[in-house]
PDB file of N, CA, C and O in Angstrom:
ATOM      1  N   MET A 980    -127.733 -62.000  58.208  1.00 74.00           N
ATOM      2  CA  MET A 980    -126.753 -62.748  57.452  1.00 74.00           C
ATOM      3  C   MET A 980    -127.457 -63.863  56.685  1.00 74.00           C
ATOM      4  O   MET A 980    -128.309 -64.555  57.221  1.00 74.00           O
ATOM      5  N   LYS A 981    -127.093 -64.047  55.443  1.00 81.00           N
ATOM      6  CA  LYS A 981    -127.659 -65.092  54.595  1.00 81.00           C
ATOM      7  C   LYS A 981    -127.141 -66.459  55.042  1.00 81.00           C
ATOM      8  O   LYS A 981    -125.947 -66.625  55.288  1.00 81.00           O
ATOM      9  N   PRO A 982    -128.049 -67.460  55.151  1.00 82.00           N
ATOM     10  CA  PRO A 982    -127.597 -68.792  55.571  1.00 82.00           C
ATOM     11  C   PRO A 982    -126.609 -69.392  54.573  1.00 82.00           C
ATOM     12  O   PRO A 982    -126.686 -69.163  53.372  1.00 82.00           O
ATOM     13  N   LEU A 983    -125.696 -70.164  55.108  1.00 86.00           N
ATOM     14  CA  LEU A 983    -124.716 -70.881  54.301  1.00 86.00           C
ATOM     15  C   LEU A 983    -124.830 -72.357  54.638  1.00 86.00           C
ATOM     16  O   LEU A 983    -124.792 -72.739  55.812  1.00 86.00           O
ATOM     17  N   PHE A 984    -124.998 -73.173  53.622  1.00 90.00           N
ATOM     18  CA  PHE A 984    -125.076 -74.615  53.819  1.00 90.00           C
ATOM     19  C   PHE A 984    -123.778 -75.253  53.339  1.00 90.00           C
ATOM     20  O   PHE A 984    -123.288 -74.935  52.263  1.00 90.00           O
ATOM     21  N   ILE A 985    -123.241 -76.139  54.162  1.00 89.00           N
ATOM     22  CA  ILE A 985    -122.052 -76.901  53.806  1.00 89.00           C
ATOM     23  C   ILE A 985    -122.432 -78.373  53.874  1.00 89.00           C
ATOM     24  O   ILE A 985    -122.848 -78.855  54.925  1.00 89.00           O
ATOM     25  N   GLY A 986    -122.302 -79.066  52.775  1.00 91.00           N
ATOM     26  CA  GLY A 986    -122.650 -80.483  52.742  1.00 91.00           C
ATOM     27  C   GLY A 986    -121.411 -81.346  52.853  1.00 91.00           C
ATOM     28  O   GLY A 986    -120.410 -81.101  52.190  1.00 91.00           O
ATOM     29  N   ILE A 987    -121.491 -82.337  53.721  1.00 92.00           N
ATOM     30  CA  ILE A 987    -120.399 -83.299  53.881  1.00 92.00           C
ATOM     31  C   ILE A 987    -120.992 -84.676  53.625  1.00 92.00           C
ATOM     32  O   ILE A 987    -121.916 -85.093  54.312  1.00 92.00           O
ATOM     33  N   SER A 988    -120.481 -85.348  52.626  1.00 88.00           N
ATOM     34  CA  SER A 988    -121.060 -86.642  52.268  1.00 88.00           C
ATOM     35  C   SER A 988    -119.982 -87.705  52.183  1.00 88.00           C
ATOM     36  O   SER A 988    -118.793 -87.409  52.136  1.00 88.00           O
ATOM     37  N   GLY A 989    -120.430 -88.952  52.171  1.00 87.00           N
ATOM     38  CA  GLY A 989    -119.526 -90.074  52.046  1.00 87.00           C
ATOM     39  C   GLY A 989    -120.155 -91.319  52.610  1.00 87.00           C
ATOM     40  O   GLY A 989    -121.216 -91.272  53.219  1.00 87.00           O
ATOM     41  N   PRO A 990    -119.518 -92.459  52.415  1.00 83.00           N
ATOM     42  CA  PRO A 990    -120.066 -93.722  52.917  1.00 83.00           C
ATOM     43  C   PRO A 990    -119.977 -93.816  54.440  1.00 83.00           C
ATOM     44  O   PRO A 990    -119.331 -92.991  55.102  1.00 83.00           O
ATOM     45  N   SER A 991    -120.623 -94.811  54.971  1.00 82.00           N
ATOM     46  CA  SER A 991    -120.603 -95.047  56.419  1.00 82.00           C
ATOM     47  C   SER A 991    -119.176 -95.158  56.937  1.00 82.00           C
ATOM     48  O   SER A 991    -118.296 -95.713  56.260  1.00 82.00           O
ATOM     49  N   ALA A 992    -118.956 -94.620  58.124  1.00 88.00           N
ATOM     50  CA  ALA A 992    -117.682 -94.740  58.850  1.00 88.00           C
ATOM     51  C   ALA A 992    -116.495 -94.119  58.123  1.00 88.00           C
ATOM     52  O   ALA A 992    -115.372 -94.584  58.258  1.00 88.00           O
ATOM     53  N   CYS A 993    -116.728 -93.044  57.356  1.00 93.00           N
ATOM     54  CA  CYS A 993    -115.603 -92.405  56.654  1.00 93.00           C
ATOM     55  C   CYS A 993    -115.125 -91.133  57.347  1.00 93.00           C
ATOM     56  O   CYS A 993    -114.202 -90.488  56.862  1.00 93.00           O
ATOM     57  N   GLY A 994    -115.753 -90.757  58.481  1.00 94.00           N
ATOM     58  CA  GLY A 994    -115.293 -89.593  59.223  1.00 94.00           C
ATOM     59  C   GLY A 994    -116.153 -88.348  59.095  1.00 94.00           C
ATOM     60  O   GLY A 994    -115.739 -87.263  59.516  1.00 94.00           O
ATOM     61  N   LYS A 995    -117.340 -88.468  58.539  1.00 92.00           N
ATOM     62  CA  LYS A 995    -118.223 -87.305  58.385  1.00 92.00           C
ATOM     63  C   LYS A 995    -118.569 -86.693  59.737  1.00 92.00           C
ATOM     64  O   LYS A 995    -118.437 -85.478  59.927  1.00 92.00           O
ATOM     65  N   SER A 996    -119.009 -87.500  60.666  1.00 91.00           N
ATOM     66  CA  SER A 996    -119.407 -86.992  61.982  1.00 91.00           C
ATOM     67  C   SER A 996    -118.228 -86.375  62.720  1.00 91.00           C
ATOM     68  O   SER A 996    -118.363 -85.335  63.371  1.00 91.00           O
ATOM     69  N   ALA A 997    -117.064 -86.999  62.631  1.00 94.00           N
ATOM     70  CA  ALA A 997    -115.874 -86.459  63.290  1.00 94.00           C
ATOM     71  C   ALA A 997    -115.510 -85.098  62.705  1.00 94.00           C
ATOM     72  O   ALA A 997    -115.138 -84.170  63.428  1.00 94.00           O
ATOM     73  N   THR A 998    -115.636 -84.954  61.388  1.00 94.00           N
ATOM     74  CA  THR A 998    -115.350 -83.683  60.737  1.00 94.00           C
ATOM     75  C   THR A 998    -116.312 -82.604  61.217  1.00 94.00           C
ATOM     76  O   THR A 998    -115.899 -81.482  61.536  1.00 94.00           O
ATOM     77  N   VAL A 999    -117.588 -82.939  61.285  1.00 92.00           N
ATOM     78  CA  VAL A 999    -118.587 -81.978  61.741  1.00 92.00           C
ATOM     79  C   VAL A 999    -118.329 -81.577  63.188  1.00 92.00           C
ATOM     80  O   VAL A 999    -118.442 -80.398  63.548  1.00 92.00           O
ATOM     81  N   LYS A1000    -117.971 -82.518  64.026  1.00 92.00           N
ATOM     82  CA  LYS A1000    -117.677 -82.192  65.429  1.00 92.00           C
ATOM     83  C   LYS A1000    -116.527 -81.192  65.533  1.00 92.00           C
ATOM     84  O   LYS A1000    -116.560 -80.275  66.351  1.00 92.00           O
ATOM     85  N   GLU A1001    -115.527 -81.348  64.698  1.00 93.00           N
ATOM     86  CA  GLU A1001    -114.400 -80.396  64.696  1.00 93.00           C
ATOM     87  C   GLU A1001    -114.848 -79.025  64.198  1.00 93.00           C
ATOM     88  O   GLU A1001    -114.426 -77.996  64.739  1.00 93.00           O
ATOM     89  N   LEU A1002    -115.696 -78.990  63.180  1.00 91.00           N
ATOM     90  CA  LEU A1002    -116.220 -77.712  62.689  1.00 91.00           C
ATOM     91  C   LEU A1002    -117.049 -77.005  63.763  1.00 91.00           C
ATOM     92  O   LEU A1002    -116.969 -75.779  63.917  1.00 91.00           O
ATOM     93  N   LEU A1003    -117.845 -77.773  64.507  1.00 92.00           N
ATOM     94  CA  LEU A1003    -118.649 -77.188  65.570  1.00 92.00           C
ATOM     95  C   LEU A1003    -117.774 -76.590  66.677  1.00 92.00           C
ATOM     96  O   LEU A1003    -118.151 -75.594  67.299  1.00 92.00           O
ATOM     97  N   LYS A1004    -116.616 -77.168  66.911  1.00 94.00           N
ATOM     98  CA  LYS A1004    -115.674 -76.610  67.891  1.00 94.00           C
ATOM     99  C   LYS A1004    -115.145 -75.259  67.422  1.00 94.00           C
ATOM    100  O   LYS A1004    -114.897 -74.364  68.224  1.00 94.00           O
ATOM    101  N   LEU A1005    -114.987 -75.111  66.109  1.00 93.00           N
ATOM    102  CA  LEU A1005    -114.456 -73.871  65.545  1.00 93.00           C
ATOM    103  C   LEU A1005    -115.487 -72.753  65.509  1.00 93.00           C
ATOM    104  O   LEU A1005    -115.137 -71.578  65.598  1.00 93.00           O
ATOM    105  N   ASN A1006    -116.751 -73.125  65.355  1.00 89.00           N
ATOM    106  CA  ASN A1006    -117.790 -72.118  65.237  1.00 89.00           C
ATOM    107  C   ASN A1006    -119.069 -72.654  65.857  1.00 89.00           C
ATOM    108  O   ASN A1006    -119.752 -73.487  65.261  1.00 89.00           O
ATOM    109  N   SER A1007    -119.429 -72.139  67.019  1.00 85.00           N
ATOM    110  CA  SER A1007    -120.594 -72.658  67.740  1.00 85.00           C
ATOM    111  C   SER A1007    -121.914 -72.213  67.115  1.00 85.00           C
ATOM    112  O   SER A1007    -122.978 -72.668  67.535  1.00 85.00           O
ATOM    113  N   SER A1008    -121.872 -71.335  66.128  1.00 86.00           N
ATOM    114  CA  SER A1008    -123.119 -70.913  65.487  1.00 86.00           C
ATOM    115  C   SER A1008    -123.560 -71.884  64.398  1.00 86.00           C
ATOM    116  O   SER A1008    -124.660 -71.760  63.859  1.00 86.00           O
ATOM    117  N   PHE A1009    -122.713 -72.859  64.059  1.00 86.00           N
ATOM    118  CA  PHE A1009    -123.105 -73.868  63.074  1.00 86.00           C
ATOM    119  C   PHE A1009    -124.230 -74.722  63.648  1.00 86.00           C
ATOM    120  O   PHE A1009    -124.299 -74.966  64.847  1.00 86.00           O
ATOM    121  N   VAL A1010    -125.088 -75.182  62.785  1.00 86.00           N
ATOM    122  CA  VAL A1010    -126.160 -76.094  63.169  1.00 86.00           C
ATOM    123  C   VAL A1010    -125.975 -77.383  62.374  1.00 86.00           C
ATOM    124  O   VAL A1010    -125.784 -77.351  61.164  1.00 86.00           O
ATOM    125  N   ARG A1011    -126.039 -78.490  63.057  1.00 89.00           N
ATOM    126  CA  ARG A1011    -125.860 -79.789  62.399  1.00 89.00           C
ATOM    127  C   ARG A1011    -127.212 -80.286  61.902  1.00 89.00           C
ATOM    128  O   ARG A1011    -128.189 -80.347  62.648  1.00 89.00           O
ATOM    129  N   PHE A1012    -127.268 -80.622  60.641  1.00 90.00           N
ATOM    130  CA  PHE A1012    -128.477 -81.150  60.009  1.00 90.00           C
ATOM    131  C   PHE A1012    -128.141 -82.564  59.544  1.00 90.00           C
ATOM    132  O   PHE A1012    -127.409 -82.749  58.584  1.00 90.00           O
ATOM    133  N   LYS A1013    -128.650 -83.547  60.263  1.00 90.00           N
ATOM    134  CA  LYS A1013    -128.291 -84.938  59.975  1.00 90.00           C
ATOM    135  C   LYS A1013    -129.287 -85.566  59.006  1.00 90.00           C
ATOM    136  O   LYS A1013    -130.462 -85.704  59.324  1.00 90.00           O
ATOM    137  N   VAL A1014    -128.800 -85.952  57.853  1.00 90.00           N
ATOM    138  CA  VAL A1014    -129.653 -86.626  56.879  1.00 90.00           C
ATOM    139  C   VAL A1014    -130.035 -88.019  57.387  1.00 90.00           C
ATOM    140  O   VAL A1014    -131.023 -88.593  56.939  1.00 90.00           O
ATOM    141  N   ASP A1015    -129.308 -88.536  58.368  1.00 87.00           N
ATOM    142  CA  ASP A1015    -129.666 -89.826  58.970  1.00 87.00           C
ATOM    143  C   ASP A1015    -131.084 -89.808  59.543  1.00 87.00           C
ATOM    144  O   ASP A1015    -131.679 -90.864  59.746  1.00 87.00           O
ATOM    145  N   ASN A1016    -131.612 -88.622  59.812  1.00 91.00           N
ATOM    146  CA  ASN A1016    -132.971 -88.517  60.340  1.00 91.00           C
ATOM    147  C   ASN A1016    -134.034 -88.689  59.257  1.00 91.00           C
ATOM    148  O   ASN A1016    -135.219 -88.585  59.550  1.00 91.00           O
ATOM    149  N   TYR A1017    -133.630 -88.946  58.030  1.00 95.00           N
ATOM    150  CA  TYR A1017    -134.555 -88.999  56.903  1.00 95.00           C
ATOM    151  C   TYR A1017    -134.574 -90.351  56.193  1.00 95.00           C
ATOM    152  O   TYR A1017    -134.942 -90.438  55.031  1.00 95.00           O
ATOM    153  N   TRP A1018    -134.209 -91.410  56.892  1.00 92.00           N
ATOM    154  CA  TRP A1018    -134.279 -92.743  56.312  1.00 92.00           C
ATOM    155  C   TRP A1018    -135.733 -93.137  56.106  1.00 92.00           C
ATOM    156  O   TRP A1018    -136.596 -92.832  56.925  1.00 92.00           O
ATOM    157  N   LYS A1019    -135.999 -93.818  55.025  1.00 94.00           N
ATOM    158  CA  LYS A1019    -137.306 -94.422  54.827  1.00 94.00           C
ATOM    159  C   LYS A1019    -137.376 -95.674  55.685  1.00 94.00           C
ATOM    160  O   LYS A1019    -136.425 -96.002  56.402  1.00 94.00           O
ATOM    161  N   ASP A1020    -138.462 -96.404  55.615  1.00 92.00           N
ATOM    162  CA  ASP A1020    -138.641 -97.625  56.397  1.00 92.00           C
ATOM    163  C   ASP A1020    -137.576 -98.654  56.008  1.00 92.00           C
ATOM    164  O   ASP A1020    -137.515 -99.086  54.859  1.00 92.00           O
ATOM    165  N   ALA A1021    -136.746 -99.041  56.960  1.00 89.00           N
ATOM    166  CA  ALA A1021    -135.629 -99.954  56.691  1.00 89.00           C
ATOM    167  C   ALA A1021    -136.093-101.307  56.137  1.00 89.00           C
ATOM    168  O   ALA A1021    -135.345-101.973  55.429  1.00 89.00           O
ATOM    169  N   HIS A1022    -137.314-101.690  56.436  1.00 90.00           N
ATOM    170  CA  HIS A1022    -137.817-102.975  55.929  1.00 90.00           C
ATOM    171  C   HIS A1022    -137.980-102.967  54.411  1.00 90.00           C
ATOM    172  O   HIS A1022    -138.109-104.018  53.800  1.00 90.00           O
ATOM    173  N   THR A1023    -137.976-101.781  53.803  1.00 88.00           N
ATOM    174  CA  THR A1023    -138.114-101.689  52.346  1.00 88.00           C
ATOM    175  C   THR A1023    -136.762-101.639  51.640  1.00 88.00           C
ATOM    176  O   THR A1023    -136.706-101.664  50.416  1.00 88.00           O
ATOM    177  N   PHE A1024    -135.667-101.583  52.388  1.00 90.00           N
ATOM    178  CA  PHE A1024    -134.338-101.495  51.788  1.00 90.00           C
ATOM    179  C   PHE A1024    -133.981-102.804  51.090  1.00 90.00           C
ATOM    180  O   PHE A1024    -134.284-103.883  51.593  1.00 90.00           O
ATOM    181  N   PRO A1025    -133.306-102.703  49.951  1.00 87.00           N
ATOM    182  CA  PRO A1025    -132.833-103.935  49.319  1.00 87.00           C
ATOM    183  C   PRO A1025    -131.760-104.590  50.184  1.00 87.00           C
ATOM    184  O   PRO A1025    -131.103-103.916  50.978  1.00 87.00           O
ATOM    185  N   THR A1026    -131.609-105.878  50.032  1.00 87.00           N
ATOM    186  CA  THR A1026    -130.589-106.589  50.797  1.00 87.00           C
ATOM    187  C   THR A1026    -129.392-106.909  49.909  1.00 87.00           C
ATOM    188  O   THR A1026    -129.504-107.019  48.693  1.00 87.00           O
ATOM    189  N   LYS A1027    -128.255-107.019  50.554  1.00 83.00           N
ATOM    190  CA  LYS A1027    -127.014-107.386  49.875  1.00 83.00           C
ATOM    191  C   LYS A1027    -126.326-108.418  50.759  1.00 83.00           C
ATOM    192  O   LYS A1027    -126.000-108.121  51.907  1.00 83.00           O
ATOM    193  N   HIS A1028    -126.146-109.605  50.243  1.00 89.00           N
ATOM    194  CA  HIS A1028    -125.544-110.715  50.996  1.00 89.00           C
ATOM    195  C   HIS A1028    -126.301-110.968  52.309  1.00 89.00           C
ATOM    196  O   HIS A1028    -125.693-111.234  53.341  1.00 89.00           O
ATOM    197  N   GLY A1029    -127.630-110.824  52.245  1.00 89.00           N
ATOM    198  CA  GLY A1029    -128.459-111.097  53.413  1.00 89.00           C
ATOM    199  C   GLY A1029    -128.596-109.952  54.393  1.00 89.00           C
ATOM    200  O   GLY A1029    -129.290-110.076  55.396  1.00 89.00           O
ATOM    201  N   TYR A1030    -127.948-108.814  54.138  1.00 91.00           N
ATOM    202  CA  TYR A1030    -128.016-107.665  55.032  1.00 91.00           C
ATOM    203  C   TYR A1030    -128.705-106.499  54.331  1.00 91.00           C
ATOM    204  O   TYR A1030    -128.578-106.324  53.124  1.00 91.00           O
ATOM    205  N   ARG A1031    -129.413-105.691  55.087  1.00 90.00           N
ATOM    206  CA  ARG A1031    -130.046-104.495  54.529  1.00 90.00           C
ATOM    207  C   ARG A1031    -128.957-103.549  54.031  1.00 90.00           C
ATOM    208  O   ARG A1031    -127.984-103.280  54.726  1.00 90.00           O
ATOM    209  N   ASN A1032    -129.141-103.051  52.820  1.00 85.00           N
ATOM    210  CA  ASN A1032    -128.149-102.160  52.215  1.00 85.00           C
ATOM    211  C   ASN A1032    -128.518-100.701  52.519  1.00 85.00           C
ATOM    212  O   ASN A1032    -129.335-100.089  51.841  1.00 85.00           O
ATOM    213  N   TRP A1033    -127.879-100.158  53.543  1.00 84.00           N
ATOM    214  CA  TRP A1033    -128.143 -98.789  53.991  1.00 84.00           C
ATOM    215  C   TRP A1033    -127.460 -97.742  53.106  1.00 84.00           C
ATOM    216  O   TRP A1033    -127.717 -96.551  53.239  1.00 84.00           O
ATOM    217  N   GLU A1034    -126.580 -98.143  52.224  1.00 81.00           N
ATOM    218  CA  GLU A1034    -125.791 -97.200  51.428  1.00 81.00           C
ATOM    219  C   GLU A1034    -126.517 -96.676  50.191  1.00 81.00           C
ATOM    220  O   GLU A1034    -125.987 -95.834  49.491  1.00 81.00           O
ATOM    221  N   ARG A1035    -127.702 -97.129  49.916  1.00 85.00           N
ATOM    222  CA  ARG A1035    -128.414 -96.729  48.703  1.00 85.00           C
ATOM    223  C   ARG A1035    -129.098 -95.379  48.900  1.00 85.00           C
ATOM    224  O   ARG A1035    -129.886 -95.207  49.822  1.00 85.00           O
ATOM    225  N   PRO A1036    -128.822 -94.402  48.043  1.00 87.00           N
ATOM    226  CA  PRO A1036    -129.437 -93.073  48.187  1.00 87.00           C
ATOM    227  C   PRO A1036    -130.966 -93.099  48.142  1.00 87.00           C
ATOM    228  O   PRO A1036    -131.610 -92.278  48.807  1.00 87.00           O
ATOM    229  N   GLU A1037    -131.548 -94.028  47.410  1.00 90.00           N
ATOM    230  CA  GLU A1037    -133.005 -94.065  47.332  1.00 90.00           C
ATOM    231  C   GLU A1037    -133.660 -94.492  48.646  1.00 90.00           C
ATOM    232  O   GLU A1037    -134.878 -94.426  48.782  1.00 90.00           O
ATOM    233  N   ASN A1038    -132.870 -94.888  49.629  1.00 91.00           N
ATOM    234  CA  ASN A1038    -133.408 -95.222  50.948  1.00 91.00           C
ATOM    235  C   ASN A1038    -133.692 -93.977  51.787  1.00 91.00           C
ATOM    236  O   ASN A1038    -134.251 -94.082  52.867  1.00 91.00           O
ATOM    237  N   LEU A1039    -133.282 -92.820  51.296  1.00 93.00           N
ATOM    238  CA  LEU A1039    -133.496 -91.565  52.017  1.00 93.00           C
ATOM    239  C   LEU A1039    -134.643 -90.778  51.386  1.00 93.00           C
ATOM    240  O   LEU A1039    -134.845 -90.802  50.174  1.00 93.00           O
ATOM    241  N   ASN A1040    -135.370 -90.056  52.213  1.00 95.00           N
ATOM    242  CA  ASN A1040    -136.473 -89.223  51.753  1.00 95.00           C
ATOM    243  C   ASN A1040    -135.919 -87.833  51.410  1.00 95.00           C
ATOM    244  O   ASN A1040    -136.010 -86.897  52.205  1.00 95.00           O
ATOM    245  N   PHE A1041    -135.324 -87.708  50.230  1.00 95.00           N
ATOM    246  CA  PHE A1041    -134.695 -86.457  49.838  1.00 95.00           C
ATOM    247  C   PHE A1041    -135.708 -85.342  49.590  1.00 95.00           C
ATOM    248  O   PHE A1041    -135.361 -84.166  49.721  1.00 95.00           O
ATOM    249  N   ASP A1042    -136.948 -85.682  49.255  1.00 97.00           N
ATOM    250  CA  ASP A1042    -137.966 -84.639  49.107  1.00 97.00           C
ATOM    251  C   ASP A1042    -138.183 -83.911  50.428  1.00 97.00           C
ATOM    252  O   ASP A1042    -138.281 -82.682  50.469  1.00 97.00           O
ATOM    253  N   LEU A1043    -138.239 -84.672  51.519  1.00 97.00           N
ATOM    254  CA  LEU A1043    -138.419 -84.068  52.839  1.00 97.00           C
ATOM    255  C   LEU A1043    -137.154 -83.324  53.282  1.00 97.00           C
ATOM    256  O   LEU A1043    -137.241 -82.252  53.892  1.00 97.00           O
ATOM    257  N   VAL A1044    -135.981 -83.865  52.967  1.00 96.00           N
ATOM    258  CA  VAL A1044    -134.721 -83.170  53.264  1.00 96.00           C
ATOM    259  C   VAL A1044    -134.733 -81.795  52.600  1.00 96.00           C
ATOM    260  O   VAL A1044    -134.453 -80.774  53.237  1.00 96.00           O
ATOM    261  N   TYR A1045    -135.067 -81.770  51.320  1.00 96.00           N
ATOM    262  CA  TYR A1045    -135.091 -80.513  50.567  1.00 96.00           C
ATOM    263  C   TYR A1045    -136.092 -79.528  51.170  1.00 96.00           C
ATOM    264  O   TYR A1045    -135.787 -78.353  51.359  1.00 96.00           O
ATOM    265  N   LYS A1046    -137.277 -80.014  51.487  1.00 97.00           N
ATOM    266  CA  LYS A1046    -138.309 -79.164  52.092  1.00 97.00           C
ATOM    267  C   LYS A1046    -137.800 -78.538  53.398  1.00 97.00           C
ATOM    268  O   LYS A1046    -137.960 -77.341  53.630  1.00 97.00           O
ATOM    269  N   HIS A1047    -137.171 -79.342  54.239  1.00 95.00           N
ATOM    270  CA  HIS A1047    -136.689 -78.843  55.532  1.00 95.00           C
ATOM    271  C   HIS A1047    -135.513 -77.886  55.366  1.00 95.00           C
ATOM    272  O   HIS A1047    -135.386 -76.910  56.115  1.00 95.00           O
ATOM    273  N   LEU A1048    -134.653 -78.135  54.385  1.00 94.00           N
ATOM    274  CA  LEU A1048    -133.555 -77.191  54.122  1.00 94.00           C
ATOM    275  C   LEU A1048    -134.100 -75.850  53.640  1.00 94.00           C
ATOM    276  O   LEU A1048    -133.588 -74.786  54.030  1.00 94.00           O
ATOM    277  N   LEU A1049    -135.131 -75.869  52.807  1.00 94.00           N
ATOM    278  CA  LEU A1049    -135.756 -74.616  52.380  1.00 94.00           C
ATOM    279  C   LEU A1049    -136.362 -73.861  53.559  1.00 94.00           C
ATOM    280  O   LEU A1049    -136.223 -72.634  53.654  1.00 94.00           O
ATOM    281  N   LEU A1050    -136.980 -74.581  54.469  1.00 93.00           N
ATOM    282  CA  LEU A1050    -137.535 -73.947  55.668  1.00 93.00           C
ATOM    283  C   LEU A1050    -136.436 -73.337  56.525  1.00 93.00           C
ATOM    284  O   LEU A1050    -136.584 -72.219  57.049  1.00 93.00           O
ATOM    285  N   LEU A1051    -135.334 -74.037  56.685  1.00 90.00           N
ATOM    286  CA  LEU A1051    -134.198 -73.490  57.435  1.00 90.00           C
ATOM    287  C   LEU A1051    -133.660 -72.235  56.774  1.00 90.00           C
ATOM    288  O   LEU A1051    -133.346 -71.245  57.444  1.00 90.00           O
ATOM    289  N   LYS A1052    -133.561 -72.267  55.455  1.00 90.00           N
ATOM    290  CA  LYS A1052    -133.054 -71.107  54.708  1.00 90.00           C
ATOM    291  C   LYS A1052    -133.949 -69.883  54.912  1.00 90.00           C
ATOM    292  O   LYS A1052    -133.477 -68.765  54.979  1.00 90.00           O
ATOM    293  N   GLN A1053    -135.258 -70.123  55.056  1.00 90.00           N
ATOM    294  CA  GLN A1053    -136.212 -69.033  55.263  1.00 90.00           C
ATOM    295  C   GLN A1053    -136.218 -68.522  56.697  1.00 90.00           C
ATOM    296  O   GLN A1053    -136.834 -67.513  56.986  1.00 90.00           O
ATOM    297  N   GLY A1054    -135.538 -69.239  57.563  1.00 82.00           N
ATOM    298  CA  GLY A1054    -135.452 -68.790  58.938  1.00 82.00           C
ATOM    299  C   GLY A1054    -136.353 -69.537  59.873  1.00 82.00           C
ATOM    300  O   GLY A1054    -136.589 -69.195  60.982  1.00 82.00           O
TER     301      GLY A1054
END
């Protein structure tokens, strides 16, 4: 069977993880791929009102995400 990728995106605390947990209950063959595992060094993140801004897409290593998704697709 050809792999199928389903992407769920959104800001922090919007229900992404809860949605995935419900999908996993429906089909145990799904595999969860967390982009949270691909954060760059948090010390390099820009700050907003004195806090690190985790919402910026450039804080993620999307090159590595893409590489790993291609590897998953290949089996």
